[in-house]
Amino acid sequence: MPLLRLPRRAAPWVLASGVLMIASWALFFQAMTYTSAGMAIVLFHVQPLWLLLFGALWLGERVRGQRLAAVLVALFGLALATGVLQHLPLFGAEDLHQSGYWLGVSLCMAGAVCMAGVTLCAKKAQTSASALAWWQCLLGALTLWIWPVQYGWPAWGGAWLWLAGLGLVHTALAYTLIYAGTLRLPTSRIAIFQFVYPAVAIVIDWLYFRQALSTAQLIGIAVLTVAISMAERPSRPLPVRQ
């Protein structure tokens, strides 16, 4: 199919993005065995800062101070929304760091760098969004198939329908749409929009799973919304001296 054809010049970048994608999620899930899920999410989403830095150094893109400030504000809002701050000693909680906590932090930071690399490689590939998503999914399937072979496949029935939904809708379709936007936007805008995903996940957890949110978490979601809108607000032009 023409939409899935991979030009020779794009192949190394698509391969690199697929490897980095697999590495980033493997590091993230491994990190959650050493630290809390909330802390892992916050640390993993330091990656927009890496994306801004790499975009400026590698792609030569200009980073507006307004968007850098928005990313920092959004990161603070995410820390509030996930409830991480309430469990830190600085805010009165006991130091409950388990064994291997700093290893988990290191794994999250490494995963964040890998995820930032995925976006940069996708932009350098300069191929279609559908081709990027297809070849990444294929590479992931070829890499990870050994796990179900070794540990067993899901029972036939509803589990396979859910698995198909996760693969076709929440992975293939979702990443095709993400890459369609990535190829059209500068890295500074991509960086701030990456905070939409955790914010939506927290809201859905509240609406669908009836997970009660604290006042601090609601404030965090509001801060995320303000940060994203602040990043998209056009900057005022400098006054022209007569």
PDB file of C-alpha atoms in Angstrom:
ATOM      1  CA  MET A   1       0.000   0.000   0.000  1.00  0.00           C
ATOM      2  CA  PRO A   2       1.358   3.462  -0.915  1.00  0.00           C
ATOM      3  CA  LEU A   3       0.486   4.916   2.493  1.00  0.00           C
ATOM      4  CA  LEU A   4       2.592   2.286   4.238  1.00  0.00           C
ATOM      5  CA  ARG A   5       5.541   2.406   1.844  1.00  0.00           C
ATOM      6  CA  LEU A   6       8.751   3.405   3.589  1.00  0.00           C
ATOM      7  CA  PRO A   7      11.290   5.442   1.578  1.00  0.00           C
ATOM      8  CA  ARG A   8      14.866   4.251   1.942  1.00  0.00           C
ATOM      9  CA  ARG A   9      16.040   7.546   3.441  1.00  0.00           C
ATOM     10  CA  ALA A  10      13.297   7.364   6.101  1.00  0.00           C
ATOM     11  CA  ALA A  11      13.917   3.727   7.135  1.00  0.00           C
ATOM     12  CA  PRO A  12      16.750   4.390   9.658  1.00  0.00           C
ATOM     13  CA  TRP A  13      14.726   7.125  11.391  1.00  0.00           C
ATOM     14  CA  VAL A  14      11.579   5.000  11.564  1.00  0.00           C
ATOM     15  CA  LEU A  15      13.598   2.046  12.905  1.00  0.00           C
ATOM     16  CA  ALA A  16      15.231   4.297  15.512  1.00  0.00           C
ATOM     17  CA  SER A  17      11.862   5.750  16.581  1.00  0.00           C
ATOM     18  CA  GLY A  18      10.429   2.243  16.977  1.00  0.00           C
ATOM     19  CA  VAL A  19      13.357   1.072  19.108  1.00  0.00           C
ATOM     20  CA  LEU A  20      13.142   4.198  21.271  1.00  0.00           C
ATOM     21  CA  MET A  21       9.373   3.771  21.668  1.00  0.00           C
ATOM     22  CA  ILE A  22       9.777   0.184  22.911  1.00  0.00           C
ATOM     23  CA  ALA A  23      12.626   1.208  25.215  1.00  0.00           C
ATOM     24  CA  SER A  24      10.689   4.146  26.679  1.00  0.00           C
ATOM     25  CA  TRP A  25       7.636   2.100  27.654  1.00  0.00           C
ATOM     26  CA  ALA A  26       9.763  -0.796  28.941  1.00  0.00           C
ATOM     27  CA  LEU A  27      11.694   1.642  31.148  1.00  0.00           C
ATOM     28  CA  PHE A  28       8.485   3.316  32.330  1.00  0.00           C
ATOM     29  CA  PHE A  29       6.748   0.104  33.382  1.00  0.00           C
ATOM     30  CA  GLN A  30       9.913  -1.214  34.986  1.00  0.00           C
ATOM     31  CA  ALA A  31      10.238   2.064  36.917  1.00  0.00           C
ATOM     32  CA  MET A  32       6.777   1.602  38.430  1.00  0.00           C
ATOM     33  CA  THR A  33       8.052  -1.499  40.254  1.00  0.00           C
ATOM     34  CA  TYR A  34      10.442   0.753  42.180  1.00  0.00           C
ATOM     35  CA  THR A  35       8.389   3.910  42.664  1.00  0.00           C
ATOM     36  CA  SER A  36       4.732   4.935  42.741  1.00  0.00           C
ATOM     37  CA  ALA A  37       2.667   5.196  39.567  1.00  0.00           C
ATOM     38  CA  GLY A  38       2.025   8.894  40.201  1.00  0.00           C
ATOM     39  CA  MET A  39       5.707   9.712  40.620  1.00  0.00           C
ATOM     40  CA  ALA A  40       6.563   7.660  37.516  1.00  0.00           C
ATOM     41  CA  ILE A  41       3.994   9.602  35.461  1.00  0.00           C
ATOM     42  CA  VAL A  42       5.348  12.959  36.607  1.00  0.00           C
ATOM     43  CA  LEU A  43       8.979  12.003  35.980  1.00  0.00           C
ATOM     44  CA  PHE A  44       8.142  10.440  32.614  1.00  0.00           C
ATOM     45  CA  HIS A  45       6.499  13.706  31.560  1.00  0.00           C
ATOM     46  CA  VAL A  46       9.694  15.641  32.067  1.00  0.00           C
ATOM     47  CA  GLN A  47      10.213  14.609  28.435  1.00  0.00           C
ATOM     48  CA  PRO A  48       8.638  17.812  26.988  1.00  0.00           C
ATOM     49  CA  LEU A  49      11.618  19.676  28.468  1.00  0.00           C
ATOM     50  CA  TRP A  50      13.973  17.271  26.702  1.00  0.00           C
ATOM     51  CA  LEU A  51      11.955  17.733  23.537  1.00  0.00           C
ATOM     52  CA  LEU A  52      12.336  21.521  23.711  1.00  0.00           C
ATOM     53  CA  LEU A  53      16.080  21.186  24.294  1.00  0.00           C
ATOM     54  CA  PHE A  54      16.669  18.619  21.533  1.00  0.00           C
ATOM     55  CA  GLY A  55      14.428  20.504  19.113  1.00  0.00           C
ATOM     56  CA  ALA A  56      16.497  23.647  19.626  1.00  0.00           C
ATOM     57  CA  LEU A  57      19.883  21.892  19.424  1.00  0.00           C
ATOM     58  CA  TRP A  58      19.167  19.281  16.736  1.00  0.00           C
ATOM     59  CA  LEU A  59      16.440  20.824  14.567  1.00  0.00           C
ATOM     60  CA  GLY A  60      17.447  24.432  15.107  1.00  0.00           C
ATOM     61  CA  GLU A  61      13.951  25.439  16.224  1.00  0.00           C
ATOM     62  CA  ARG A  62      13.514  28.624  18.222  1.00  0.00           C
ATOM     63  CA  VAL A  63      11.952  28.078  21.654  1.00  0.00           C
ATOM     64  CA  ARG A  64       9.738  30.913  22.810  1.00  0.00           C
ATOM     65  CA  GLY A  65      10.060  31.768  26.486  1.00  0.00           C
ATOM     66  CA  GLN A  66       6.269  31.682  26.715  1.00  0.00           C
ATOM     67  CA  ARG A  67       6.157  28.007  25.748  1.00  0.00           C
ATOM     68  CA  LEU A  68       9.050  27.065  28.028  1.00  0.00           C
ATOM     69  CA  ALA A  69       7.236  28.738  30.919  1.00  0.00           C
ATOM     70  CA  ALA A  70       4.025  26.932  29.943  1.00  0.00           C
ATOM     71  CA  VAL A  71       5.773  23.541  30.020  1.00  0.00           C
ATOM     72  CA  LEU A  72       7.175  24.243  33.506  1.00  0.00           C
ATOM     73  CA  VAL A  73       3.736  25.368  34.755  1.00  0.00           C
ATOM     74  CA  ALA A  74       2.120  22.287  33.186  1.00  0.00           C
ATOM     75  CA  LEU A  75       4.674  20.028  34.892  1.00  0.00           C
ATOM     76  CA  PHE A  76       3.772  21.595  38.243  1.00  0.00           C
ATOM     77  CA  GLY A  77       0.063  21.124  37.452  1.00  0.00           C
ATOM     78  CA  LEU A  78       0.704  17.474  36.604  1.00  0.00           C
ATOM     79  CA  ALA A  79       2.475  16.969  39.939  1.00  0.00           C
ATOM     80  CA  LEU A  80      -0.621  18.366  41.688  1.00  0.00           C
ATOM     81  CA  ALA A  81      -3.076  16.405  39.548  1.00  0.00           C
ATOM     82  CA  THR A  82      -1.378  13.057  40.191  1.00  0.00           C
ATOM     83  CA  GLY A  83      -1.286  13.714  43.945  1.00  0.00           C
ATOM     84  CA  VAL A  84       2.472  13.256  44.107  1.00  0.00           C
ATOM     85  CA  LEU A  85       3.137  16.397  46.148  1.00  0.00           C
ATOM     86  CA  GLN A  86       0.858  15.182  48.943  1.00  0.00           C
ATOM     87  CA  HIS A  87       3.162  12.200  49.495  1.00  0.00           C
ATOM     88  CA  LEU A  88       6.456  14.080  49.674  1.00  0.00           C
ATOM     89  CA  PRO A  89       8.221  14.766  53.016  1.00  0.00           C
ATOM     90  CA  LEU A  90       8.422  18.458  52.054  1.00  0.00           C
ATOM     91  CA  PHE A  91       4.617  18.648  52.406  1.00  0.00           C
ATOM     92  CA  GLY A  92       4.406  16.779  55.713  1.00  0.00           C
ATOM     93  CA  ALA A  93       4.311  13.163  54.564  1.00  0.00           C
ATOM     94  CA  GLU A  94       6.653  10.536  55.964  1.00  0.00           C
ATOM     95  CA  ASP A  95       9.596   9.509  53.817  1.00  0.00           C
ATOM     96  CA  LEU A  96       8.273   6.225  52.430  1.00  0.00           C
ATOM     97  CA  HIS A  97      10.860   5.722  49.714  1.00  0.00           C
ATOM     98  CA  GLN A  98      11.176   2.010  49.139  1.00  0.00           C
ATOM     99  CA  SER A  99      14.297   0.136  48.194  1.00  0.00           C
ATOM    100  CA  GLY A 100      15.336   0.955  44.649  1.00  0.00           C
ATOM    101  CA  TYR A 101      13.425   4.267  44.573  1.00  0.00           C
ATOM    102  CA  TRP A 102      16.264   6.201  42.935  1.00  0.00           C
ATOM    103  CA  LEU A 103      16.710   3.413  40.405  1.00  0.00           C
ATOM    104  CA  GLY A 104      13.059   3.952  39.488  1.00  0.00           C
ATOM    105  CA  VAL A 105      13.684   7.686  39.136  1.00  0.00           C
ATOM    106  CA  SER A 106      16.646   7.003  36.844  1.00  0.00           C
ATOM    107  CA  LEU A 107      14.607   4.585  34.708  1.00  0.00           C
ATOM    108  CA  CYS A 108      11.850   7.199  34.321  1.00  0.00           C
ATOM    109  CA  MET A 109      14.295   9.878  33.259  1.00  0.00           C
ATOM    110  CA  ALA A 110      15.898   7.536  30.734  1.00  0.00           C
ATOM    111  CA  GLY A 111      12.432   6.663  29.407  1.00  0.00           C
ATOM    112  CA  ALA A 112      11.621  10.364  29.073  1.00  0.00           C
ATOM    113  CA  VAL A 113      14.747  10.932  26.968  1.00  0.00           C
ATOM    114  CA  CYS A 114      13.803   7.966  24.757  1.00  0.00           C
ATOM    115  CA  MET A 115      10.258   9.286  24.246  1.00  0.00           C
ATOM    116  CA  ALA A 116      11.575  12.718  23.275  1.00  0.00           C
ATOM    117  CA  GLY A 117      13.824  10.931  20.780  1.00  0.00           C
ATOM    118  CA  VAL A 118      10.772   9.222  19.255  1.00  0.00           C
ATOM    119  CA  THR A 119       9.251  12.581  18.310  1.00  0.00           C
ATOM    120  CA  LEU A 120      12.504  13.915  16.889  1.00  0.00           C
ATOM    121  CA  CYS A 121      13.104  10.785  14.799  1.00  0.00           C
ATOM    122  CA  ALA A 122       9.525  10.943  13.509  1.00  0.00           C
ATOM    123  CA  LYS A 123      10.084  14.510  12.343  1.00  0.00           C
ATOM    124  CA  LYS A 124      13.402  13.612  10.709  1.00  0.00           C
ATOM    125  CA  ALA A 125      11.839  10.619   8.910  1.00  0.00           C
ATOM    126  CA  GLN A 126       9.582  12.900   6.834  1.00  0.00           C
ATOM    127  CA  THR A 127       7.227  10.085   5.873  1.00  0.00           C
ATOM    128  CA  SER A 128       3.485   9.566   6.288  1.00  0.00           C
ATOM    129  CA  ALA A 129       1.886   9.229   9.719  1.00  0.00           C
ATOM    130  CA  SER A 130       0.327   5.880   8.760  1.00  0.00           C
ATOM    131  CA  ALA A 131       3.713   4.483   7.712  1.00  0.00           C
ATOM    132  CA  LEU A 132       5.296   5.618  10.987  1.00  0.00           C
ATOM    133  CA  ALA A 133       2.556   4.003  13.079  1.00  0.00           C
ATOM    134  CA  TRP A 134       2.479   0.789  10.994  1.00  0.00           C
ATOM    135  CA  TRP A 135       6.211   0.120  11.094  1.00  0.00           C
ATOM    136  CA  GLN A 136       6.482   0.981  14.762  1.00  0.00           C
ATOM    137  CA  CYS A 137       3.620  -1.398  15.612  1.00  0.00           C
ATOM    138  CA  LEU A 138       5.221  -4.119  13.475  1.00  0.00           C
ATOM    139  CA  LEU A 139       8.584  -3.641  15.163  1.00  0.00           C
ATOM    140  CA  GLY A 140       6.908  -3.751  18.587  1.00  0.00           C
ATOM    141  CA  ALA A 141       5.030  -6.956  17.706  1.00  0.00           C
ATOM    142  CA  LEU A 142       8.194  -8.664  16.434  1.00  0.00           C
ATOM    143  CA  THR A 143      10.097  -7.627  19.551  1.00  0.00           C
ATOM    144  CA  LEU A 144       7.498  -8.539  22.163  1.00  0.00           C
ATOM    145  CA  TRP A 145       5.846 -11.662  20.738  1.00  0.00           C
ATOM    146  CA  ILE A 146       8.092 -13.894  22.856  1.00  0.00           C
ATOM    147  CA  TRP A 147       6.263 -12.836  26.049  1.00  0.00           C
ATOM    148  CA  PRO A 148       2.851 -14.354  25.196  1.00  0.00           C
ATOM    149  CA  VAL A 149       4.580 -17.375  23.677  1.00  0.00           C
ATOM    150  CA  GLN A 150       6.474 -17.918  26.935  1.00  0.00           C
ATOM    151  CA  TYR A 151       3.750 -16.982  29.423  1.00  0.00           C
ATOM    152  CA  GLY A 152       0.624 -17.970  27.506  1.00  0.00           C
ATOM    153  CA  TRP A 153      -1.968 -16.324  25.256  1.00  0.00           C
ATOM    154  CA  PRO A 154      -5.246 -14.845  26.546  1.00  0.00           C
ATOM    155  CA  ALA A 155      -8.253 -17.151  26.667  1.00  0.00           C
ATOM    156  CA  TRP A 156     -10.307 -17.039  23.463  1.00  0.00           C
ATOM    157  CA  GLY A 157     -13.307 -14.717  23.714  1.00  0.00           C
ATOM    158  CA  GLY A 158     -13.784 -11.249  25.150  1.00  0.00           C
ATOM    159  CA  ALA A 159     -10.106 -10.852  26.039  1.00  0.00           C
ATOM    160  CA  TRP A 160      -9.188 -10.923  22.355  1.00  0.00           C
ATOM    161  CA  LEU A 161     -11.776  -8.248  21.546  1.00  0.00           C
ATOM    162  CA  TRP A 162     -10.288  -5.969  24.199  1.00  0.00           C
ATOM    163  CA  LEU A 163      -6.799  -6.780  22.887  1.00  0.00           C
ATOM    164  CA  ALA A 164      -7.882  -5.947  19.325  1.00  0.00           C
ATOM    165  CA  GLY A 165      -9.349  -2.661  20.540  1.00  0.00           C
ATOM    166  CA  LEU A 166      -6.122  -1.772  22.340  1.00  0.00           C
ATOM    167  CA  GLY A 167      -4.084  -2.615  19.274  1.00  0.00           C
ATOM    168  CA  LEU A 168      -6.231  -1.124  16.504  1.00  0.00           C
ATOM    169  CA  VAL A 169      -7.823   1.887  18.209  1.00  0.00           C
ATOM    170  CA  HIS A 170      -5.677   2.901  21.170  1.00  0.00           C
ATOM    171  CA  THR A 171      -2.358   2.146  19.487  1.00  0.00           C
ATOM    172  CA  ALA A 172      -2.558   2.098  15.669  1.00  0.00           C
ATOM    173  CA  LEU A 173      -5.237   4.776  15.202  1.00  0.00           C
ATOM    174  CA  ALA A 174      -4.092   6.898  18.149  1.00  0.00           C
ATOM    175  CA  TYR A 175      -0.463   7.011  17.031  1.00  0.00           C
ATOM    176  CA  THR A 176      -1.442   7.670  13.417  1.00  0.00           C
ATOM    177  CA  LEU A 177      -3.352  10.755  14.580  1.00  0.00           C
ATOM    178  CA  ILE A 178      -0.512  11.782  16.900  1.00  0.00           C
ATOM    179  CA  TYR A 179       2.064  11.528  14.128  1.00  0.00           C
ATOM    180  CA  ALA A 180      -0.226  13.381  11.714  1.00  0.00           C
ATOM    181  CA  GLY A 181      -0.056  16.293  14.139  1.00  0.00           C
ATOM    182  CA  THR A 182       3.628  15.819  14.991  1.00  0.00           C
ATOM    183  CA  LEU A 183       4.693  16.194  11.367  1.00  0.00           C
ATOM    184  CA  ARG A 184       2.859  19.525  11.108  1.00  0.00           C
ATOM    185  CA  LEU A 185       3.881  21.186  14.383  1.00  0.00           C
ATOM    186  CA  PRO A 186       7.128  22.533  15.820  1.00  0.00           C
ATOM    187  CA  THR A 187       8.541  20.646  18.801  1.00  0.00           C
ATOM    188  CA  SER A 188       7.696  23.517  21.174  1.00  0.00           C
ATOM    189  CA  ARG A 189       3.957  23.062  20.486  1.00  0.00           C
ATOM    190  CA  ILE A 190       4.194  19.262  20.607  1.00  0.00           C
ATOM    191  CA  ALA A 191       5.866  19.512  24.022  1.00  0.00           C
ATOM    192  CA  ILE A 192       2.986  21.390  25.640  1.00  0.00           C
ATOM    193  CA  PHE A 193       0.278  19.265  23.980  1.00  0.00           C
ATOM    194  CA  GLN A 194       1.830  16.131  25.488  1.00  0.00           C
ATOM    195  CA  PHE A 195       0.355  17.174  28.828  1.00  0.00           C
ATOM    196  CA  VAL A 196      -3.172  16.703  27.421  1.00  0.00           C
ATOM    197  CA  TYR A 197      -2.838  12.905  27.676  1.00  0.00           C
ATOM    198  CA  PRO A 198      -2.240  12.601  31.461  1.00  0.00           C
ATOM    199  CA  ALA A 199      -4.841  15.313  32.152  1.00  0.00           C
ATOM    200  CA  VAL A 200      -7.510  13.449  30.154  1.00  0.00           C
ATOM    201  CA  ALA A 201      -6.538  10.148  31.823  1.00  0.00           C
ATOM    202  CA  ILE A 202      -7.041  11.667  35.286  1.00  0.00           C
ATOM    203  CA  VAL A 203     -10.415  13.183  34.312  1.00  0.00           C
ATOM    204  CA  ILE A 204     -11.636   9.881  32.826  1.00  0.00           C
ATOM    205  CA  ASP A 205     -10.510   8.089  35.984  1.00  0.00           C
ATOM    206  CA  TRP A 206     -12.692  10.549  37.905  1.00  0.00           C
ATOM    207  CA  LEU A 207     -15.739  10.438  35.607  1.00  0.00           C
ATOM    208  CA  TYR A 208     -15.827   6.762  34.604  1.00  0.00           C
ATOM    209  CA  PHE A 209     -14.174   4.915  37.497  1.00  0.00           C
ATOM    210  CA  ARG A 210     -15.567   7.313  40.140  1.00  0.00           C
ATOM    211  CA  GLN A 211     -12.107   7.931  41.540  1.00  0.00           C
ATOM    212  CA  ALA A 212     -12.476  10.833  43.970  1.00  0.00           C
ATOM    213  CA  LEU A 213     -10.149  13.762  43.325  1.00  0.00           C
ATOM    214  CA  SER A 214      -8.733  15.922  46.080  1.00  0.00           C
ATOM    215  CA  THR A 215      -8.810  19.710  45.980  1.00  0.00           C
ATOM    216  CA  ALA A 216      -5.106  19.744  45.076  1.00  0.00           C
ATOM    217  CA  GLN A 217      -5.735  17.400  42.125  1.00  0.00           C
ATOM    218  CA  LEU A 218      -8.578  19.571  40.814  1.00  0.00           C
ATOM    219  CA  ILE A 219      -6.315  22.607  41.103  1.00  0.00           C
ATOM    220  CA  GLY A 220      -3.648  20.671  39.209  1.00  0.00           C
ATOM    221  CA  ILE A 221      -6.034  19.951  36.319  1.00  0.00           C
ATOM    222  CA  ALA A 222      -6.967  23.640  36.221  1.00  0.00           C
ATOM    223  CA  VAL A 223      -3.256  24.579  36.172  1.00  0.00           C
ATOM    224  CA  LEU A 224      -2.686  22.160  33.265  1.00  0.00           C
ATOM    225  CA  THR A 225      -5.551  23.746  31.332  1.00  0.00           C
ATOM    226  CA  VAL A 226      -4.233  27.242  31.955  1.00  0.00           C
ATOM    227  CA  ALA A 227      -0.693  26.227  30.943  1.00  0.00           C
ATOM    228  CA  ILE A 228      -1.860  24.730  27.638  1.00  0.00           C
ATOM    229  CA  SER A 229      -3.995  27.765  26.810  1.00  0.00           C
ATOM    230  CA  MET A 230      -1.111  30.057  27.817  1.00  0.00           C
ATOM    231  CA  ALA A 231       1.225  28.282  25.400  1.00  0.00           C
ATOM    232  CA  GLU A 232      -1.226  28.695  22.527  1.00  0.00           C
ATOM    233  CA  ARG A 233      -1.874  32.382  23.161  1.00  0.00           C
ATOM    234  CA  PRO A 234      -0.098  34.460  20.490  1.00  0.00           C
ATOM    235  CA  SER A 235       2.774  36.471  21.882  1.00  0.00           C
ATOM    236  CA  ARG A 236       2.573  40.233  21.676  1.00  0.00           C
ATOM    237  CA  PRO A 237       4.797  41.744  19.020  1.00  0.00           C
ATOM    238  CA  LEU A 238       7.585  43.976  20.264  1.00  0.00           C
ATOM    239  CA  PRO A 239       6.818  47.702  19.905  1.00  0.00           C
ATOM    240  CA  VAL A 240       8.509  49.400  16.996  1.00  0.00           C
ATOM    241  CA  ARG A 241      10.633  52.358  17.986  1.00  0.00           C
ATOM    242  CA  GLN A 242      10.019  55.512  16.005  1.00  0.00           C
TER     243      GLN A 242
END
